[in-house]
CSV table of C-alpha atoms in Angstrom, one decimal:
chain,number,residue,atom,x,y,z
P,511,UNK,CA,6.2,-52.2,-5.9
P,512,UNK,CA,3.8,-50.2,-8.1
P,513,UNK,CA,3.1,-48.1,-5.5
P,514,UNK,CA,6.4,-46.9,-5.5
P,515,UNK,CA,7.0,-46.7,-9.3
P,516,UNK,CA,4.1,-44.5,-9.6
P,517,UNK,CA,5.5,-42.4,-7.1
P,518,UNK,CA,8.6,-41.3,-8.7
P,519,UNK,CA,6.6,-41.3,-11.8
P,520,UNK,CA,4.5,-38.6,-10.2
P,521,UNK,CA,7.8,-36.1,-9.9
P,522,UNK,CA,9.2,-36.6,-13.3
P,523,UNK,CA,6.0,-34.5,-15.2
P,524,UNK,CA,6.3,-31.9,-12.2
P,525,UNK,CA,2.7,-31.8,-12.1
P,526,UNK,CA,0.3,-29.4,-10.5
P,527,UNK,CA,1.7,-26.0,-12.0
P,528,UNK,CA,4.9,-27.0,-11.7
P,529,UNK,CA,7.3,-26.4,-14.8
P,530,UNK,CA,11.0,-27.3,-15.0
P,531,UNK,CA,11.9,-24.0,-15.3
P,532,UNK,CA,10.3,-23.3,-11.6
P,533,UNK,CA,12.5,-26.3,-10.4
P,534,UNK,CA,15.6,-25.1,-11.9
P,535,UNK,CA,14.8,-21.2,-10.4
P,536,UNK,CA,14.1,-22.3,-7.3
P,537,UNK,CA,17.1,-24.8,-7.0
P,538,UNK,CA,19.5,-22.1,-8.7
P,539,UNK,CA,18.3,-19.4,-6.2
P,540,UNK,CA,18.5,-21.7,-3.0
P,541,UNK,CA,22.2,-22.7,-4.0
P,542,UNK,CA,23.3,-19.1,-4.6
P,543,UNK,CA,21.3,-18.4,-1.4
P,544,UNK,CA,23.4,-21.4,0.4
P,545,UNK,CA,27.2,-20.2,-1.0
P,546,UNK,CA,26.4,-16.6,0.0
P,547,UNK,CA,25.6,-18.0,3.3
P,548,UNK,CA,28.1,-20.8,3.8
P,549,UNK,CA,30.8,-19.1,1.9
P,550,UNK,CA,32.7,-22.2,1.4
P,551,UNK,CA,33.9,-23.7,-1.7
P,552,UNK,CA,35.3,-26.7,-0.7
P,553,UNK,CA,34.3,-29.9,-3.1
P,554,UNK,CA,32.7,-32.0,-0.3
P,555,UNK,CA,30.6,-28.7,1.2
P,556,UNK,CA,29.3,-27.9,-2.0
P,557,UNK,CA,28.2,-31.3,-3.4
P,558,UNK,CA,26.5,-31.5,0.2
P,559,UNK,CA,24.8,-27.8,-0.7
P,560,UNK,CA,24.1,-29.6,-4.4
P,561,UNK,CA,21.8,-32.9,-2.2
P,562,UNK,CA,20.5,-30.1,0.5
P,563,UNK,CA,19.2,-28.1,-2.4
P,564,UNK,CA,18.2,-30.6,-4.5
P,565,UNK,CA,16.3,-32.1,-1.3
P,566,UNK,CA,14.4,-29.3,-0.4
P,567,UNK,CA,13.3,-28.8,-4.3
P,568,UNK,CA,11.8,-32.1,-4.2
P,569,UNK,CA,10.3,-31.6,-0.5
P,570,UNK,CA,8.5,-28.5,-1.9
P,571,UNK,CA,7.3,-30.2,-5.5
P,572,UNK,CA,5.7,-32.7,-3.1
P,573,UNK,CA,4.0,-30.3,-0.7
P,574,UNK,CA,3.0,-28.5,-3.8
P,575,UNK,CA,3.8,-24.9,-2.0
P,576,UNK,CA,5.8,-23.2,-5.1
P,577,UNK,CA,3.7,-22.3,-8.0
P,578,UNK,CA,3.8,-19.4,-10.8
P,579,UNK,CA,2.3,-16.8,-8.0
P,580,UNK,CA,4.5,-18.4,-5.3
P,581,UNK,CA,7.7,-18.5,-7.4
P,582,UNK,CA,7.2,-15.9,-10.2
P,583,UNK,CA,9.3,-16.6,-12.7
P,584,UNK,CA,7.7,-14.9,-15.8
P,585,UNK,CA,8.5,-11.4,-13.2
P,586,UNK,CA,12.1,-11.6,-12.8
P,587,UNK,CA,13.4,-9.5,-15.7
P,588,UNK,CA,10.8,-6.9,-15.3
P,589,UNK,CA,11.8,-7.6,-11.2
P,590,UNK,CA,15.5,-6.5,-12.2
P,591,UNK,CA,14.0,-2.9,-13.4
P,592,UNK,CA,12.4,-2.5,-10.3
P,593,UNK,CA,14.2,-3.1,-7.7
P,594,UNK,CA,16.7,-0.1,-8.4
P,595,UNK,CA,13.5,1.9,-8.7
P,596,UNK,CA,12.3,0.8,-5.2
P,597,UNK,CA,15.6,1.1,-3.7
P,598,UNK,CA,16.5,5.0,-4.9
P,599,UNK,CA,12.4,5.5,-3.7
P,600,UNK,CA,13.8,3.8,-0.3
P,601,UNK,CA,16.8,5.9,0.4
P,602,UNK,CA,14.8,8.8,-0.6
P,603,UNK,CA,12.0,8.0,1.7
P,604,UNK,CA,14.8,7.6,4.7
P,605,UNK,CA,16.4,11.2,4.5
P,606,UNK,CA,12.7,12.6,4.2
P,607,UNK,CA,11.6,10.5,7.8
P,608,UNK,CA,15.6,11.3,9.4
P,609,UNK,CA,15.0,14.7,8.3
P,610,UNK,CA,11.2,15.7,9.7
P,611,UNK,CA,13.1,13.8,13.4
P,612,UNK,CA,16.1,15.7,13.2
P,613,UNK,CA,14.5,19.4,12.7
P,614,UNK,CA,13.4,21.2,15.3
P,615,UNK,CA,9.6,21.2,14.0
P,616,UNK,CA,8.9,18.5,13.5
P,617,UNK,CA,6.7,18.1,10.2
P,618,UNK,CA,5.6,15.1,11.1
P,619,UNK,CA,1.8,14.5,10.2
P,620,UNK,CA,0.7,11.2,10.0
P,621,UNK,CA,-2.5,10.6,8.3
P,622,UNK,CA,-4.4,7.5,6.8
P,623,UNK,CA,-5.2,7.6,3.6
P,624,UNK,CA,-6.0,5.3,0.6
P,625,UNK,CA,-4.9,4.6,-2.4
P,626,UNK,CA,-6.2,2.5,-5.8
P,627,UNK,CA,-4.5,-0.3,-6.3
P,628,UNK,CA,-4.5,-1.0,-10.5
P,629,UNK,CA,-3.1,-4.8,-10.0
P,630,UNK,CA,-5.1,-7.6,-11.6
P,631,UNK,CA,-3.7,-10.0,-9.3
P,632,UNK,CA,-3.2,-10.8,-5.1
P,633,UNK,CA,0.7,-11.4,-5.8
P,634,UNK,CA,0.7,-7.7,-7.6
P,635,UNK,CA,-1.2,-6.6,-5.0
P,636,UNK,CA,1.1,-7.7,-2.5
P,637,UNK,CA,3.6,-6.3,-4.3
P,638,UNK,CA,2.4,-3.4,-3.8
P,639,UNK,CA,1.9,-3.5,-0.6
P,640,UNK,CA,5.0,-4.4,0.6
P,641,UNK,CA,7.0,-1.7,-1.5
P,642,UNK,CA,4.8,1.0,0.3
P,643,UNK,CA,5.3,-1.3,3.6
P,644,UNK,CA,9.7,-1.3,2.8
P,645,UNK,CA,9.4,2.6,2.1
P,646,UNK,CA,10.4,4.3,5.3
P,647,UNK,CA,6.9,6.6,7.1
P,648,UNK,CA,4.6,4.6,5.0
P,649,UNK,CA,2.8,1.2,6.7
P,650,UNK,CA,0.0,-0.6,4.5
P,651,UNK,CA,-2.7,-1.5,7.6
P,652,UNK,CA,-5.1,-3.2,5.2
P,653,UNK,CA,-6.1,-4.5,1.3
P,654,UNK,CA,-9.3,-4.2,0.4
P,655,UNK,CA,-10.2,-5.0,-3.2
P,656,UNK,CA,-8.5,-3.1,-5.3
P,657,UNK,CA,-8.5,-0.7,-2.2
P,658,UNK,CA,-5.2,-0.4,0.0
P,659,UNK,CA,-5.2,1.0,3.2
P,660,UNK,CA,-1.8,3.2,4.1
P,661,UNK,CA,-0.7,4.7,7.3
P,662,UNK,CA,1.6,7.9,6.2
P,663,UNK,CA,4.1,9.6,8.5
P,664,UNK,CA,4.5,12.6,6.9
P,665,UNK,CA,2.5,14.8,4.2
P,666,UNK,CA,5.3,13.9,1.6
P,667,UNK,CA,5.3,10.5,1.9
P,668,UNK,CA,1.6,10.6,1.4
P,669,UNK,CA,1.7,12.6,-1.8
P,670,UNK,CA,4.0,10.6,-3.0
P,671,UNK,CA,1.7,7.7,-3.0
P,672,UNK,CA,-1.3,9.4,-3.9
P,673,UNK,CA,1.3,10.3,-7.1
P,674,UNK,CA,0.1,6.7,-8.6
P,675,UNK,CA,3.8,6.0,-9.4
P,676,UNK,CA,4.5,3.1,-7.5
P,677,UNK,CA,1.5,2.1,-8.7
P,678,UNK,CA,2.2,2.1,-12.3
P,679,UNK,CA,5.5,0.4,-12.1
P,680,UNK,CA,4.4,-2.4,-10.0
P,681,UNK,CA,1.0,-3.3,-12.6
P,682,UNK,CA,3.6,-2.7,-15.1
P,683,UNK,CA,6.2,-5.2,-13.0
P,684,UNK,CA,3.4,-8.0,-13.0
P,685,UNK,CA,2.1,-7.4,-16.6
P,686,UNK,CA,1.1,-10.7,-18.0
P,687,UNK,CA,2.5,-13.5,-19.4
P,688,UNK,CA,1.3,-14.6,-22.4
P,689,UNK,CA,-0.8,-17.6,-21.8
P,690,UNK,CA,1.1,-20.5,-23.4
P,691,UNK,CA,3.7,-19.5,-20.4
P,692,UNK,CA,1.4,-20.2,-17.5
P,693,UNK,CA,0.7,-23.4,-15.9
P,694,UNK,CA,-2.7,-25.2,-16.1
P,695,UNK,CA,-4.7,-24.4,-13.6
P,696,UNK,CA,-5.1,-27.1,-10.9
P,697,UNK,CA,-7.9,-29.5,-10.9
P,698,UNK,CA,-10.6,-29.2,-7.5
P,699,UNK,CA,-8.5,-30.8,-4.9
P,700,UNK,CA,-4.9,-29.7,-6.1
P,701,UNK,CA,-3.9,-32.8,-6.8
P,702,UNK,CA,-2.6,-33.9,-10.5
P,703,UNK,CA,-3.4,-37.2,-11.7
């Protein structure tokens, strides 16, 4: 019997860099998720949405997979700002590649270049690498350090990288918390006692 009190007693801190305010995120975000999926409204589906989501919160506090990197909460206002940024640099990105295919010379000329990488962090480095992945004619092929490796389809797409823009709005994206709003680090091990 203790075993199992001190089992539930484990979830109730949410330990190991968890914070109520990740639980409620994620579990807010997976039911939005699940209504723009189901797209019913009905009492009994959405109370069933309500235990699946409220399941799957608890099946990832135990596996300890969601953390302030994993599920960055302290980014999504500056995330709100920059997604319309990204998604203007997207749709300007596609009529540059549709229009070196469509003319008749083609002006494609891929290269591989580098660029810095400013981030202090892998998750804004990732960033980063993904939104120049997600821009149409530009592939990131490697991270090194504060090195990323691109593969550019055109000479525009390159400059526009070399440009430090993206850059700049995705170290400003991640800029950081103050430290009272970060978890404790985890002890060796991961595990909280």
């Amino acid at each position: 019997m203790a075993s199992v009190i001190r089992a539930k007693a484990r979830f109730l801190p949410l330990g190991g860099g968890w914070s109520l305010l990740h639980a409620l995120s994620l579990g807010l975000v997976l039911f939005c998720l699940w209504l723009l999926l189901s797209g019913f409204f009905v009492t009994l589906l959405l109370s069933l949405g309500v235990v699946s989501v409220a399941f799957v919160v608890w099946i990832a506090h135990r596996m300890d997979v969601i953390d302030h990197e994993g599920h960055p909460t302290h980014l999504t206002i500056r995330a709100l700002l920059y997604w319309p940024w990204l998604i203007v640099e997207i749709i300007k990105a596609n009529i540059n590649v549709a229009g070196a295919i469509v003319r008749r010379r083609m002006s494609v000329n891929p290269s591989v270049i580098e660029v810095k990488a400013t981030q202090e962090t892998e998750l804004g480095q990732v960033i980063y690498a993904n939104s120049i992945t997600l821009t149409p004619g530009t592939v990131t092929i490697d991270i090194d350090k504060d090195i990323i490796i691109v593969h550019a389809l055109t000479l525009k797409a390159a400059e526009d990288l070399e440009s430090g823009d993206m850059d700049r709005r995705v170290t400003a994206l991640e800029a950081h918390p103050p430290a009272e709003e970060l978890p404790p680090p985890l002890p060796p091990g991961g595990q909280t006692k």
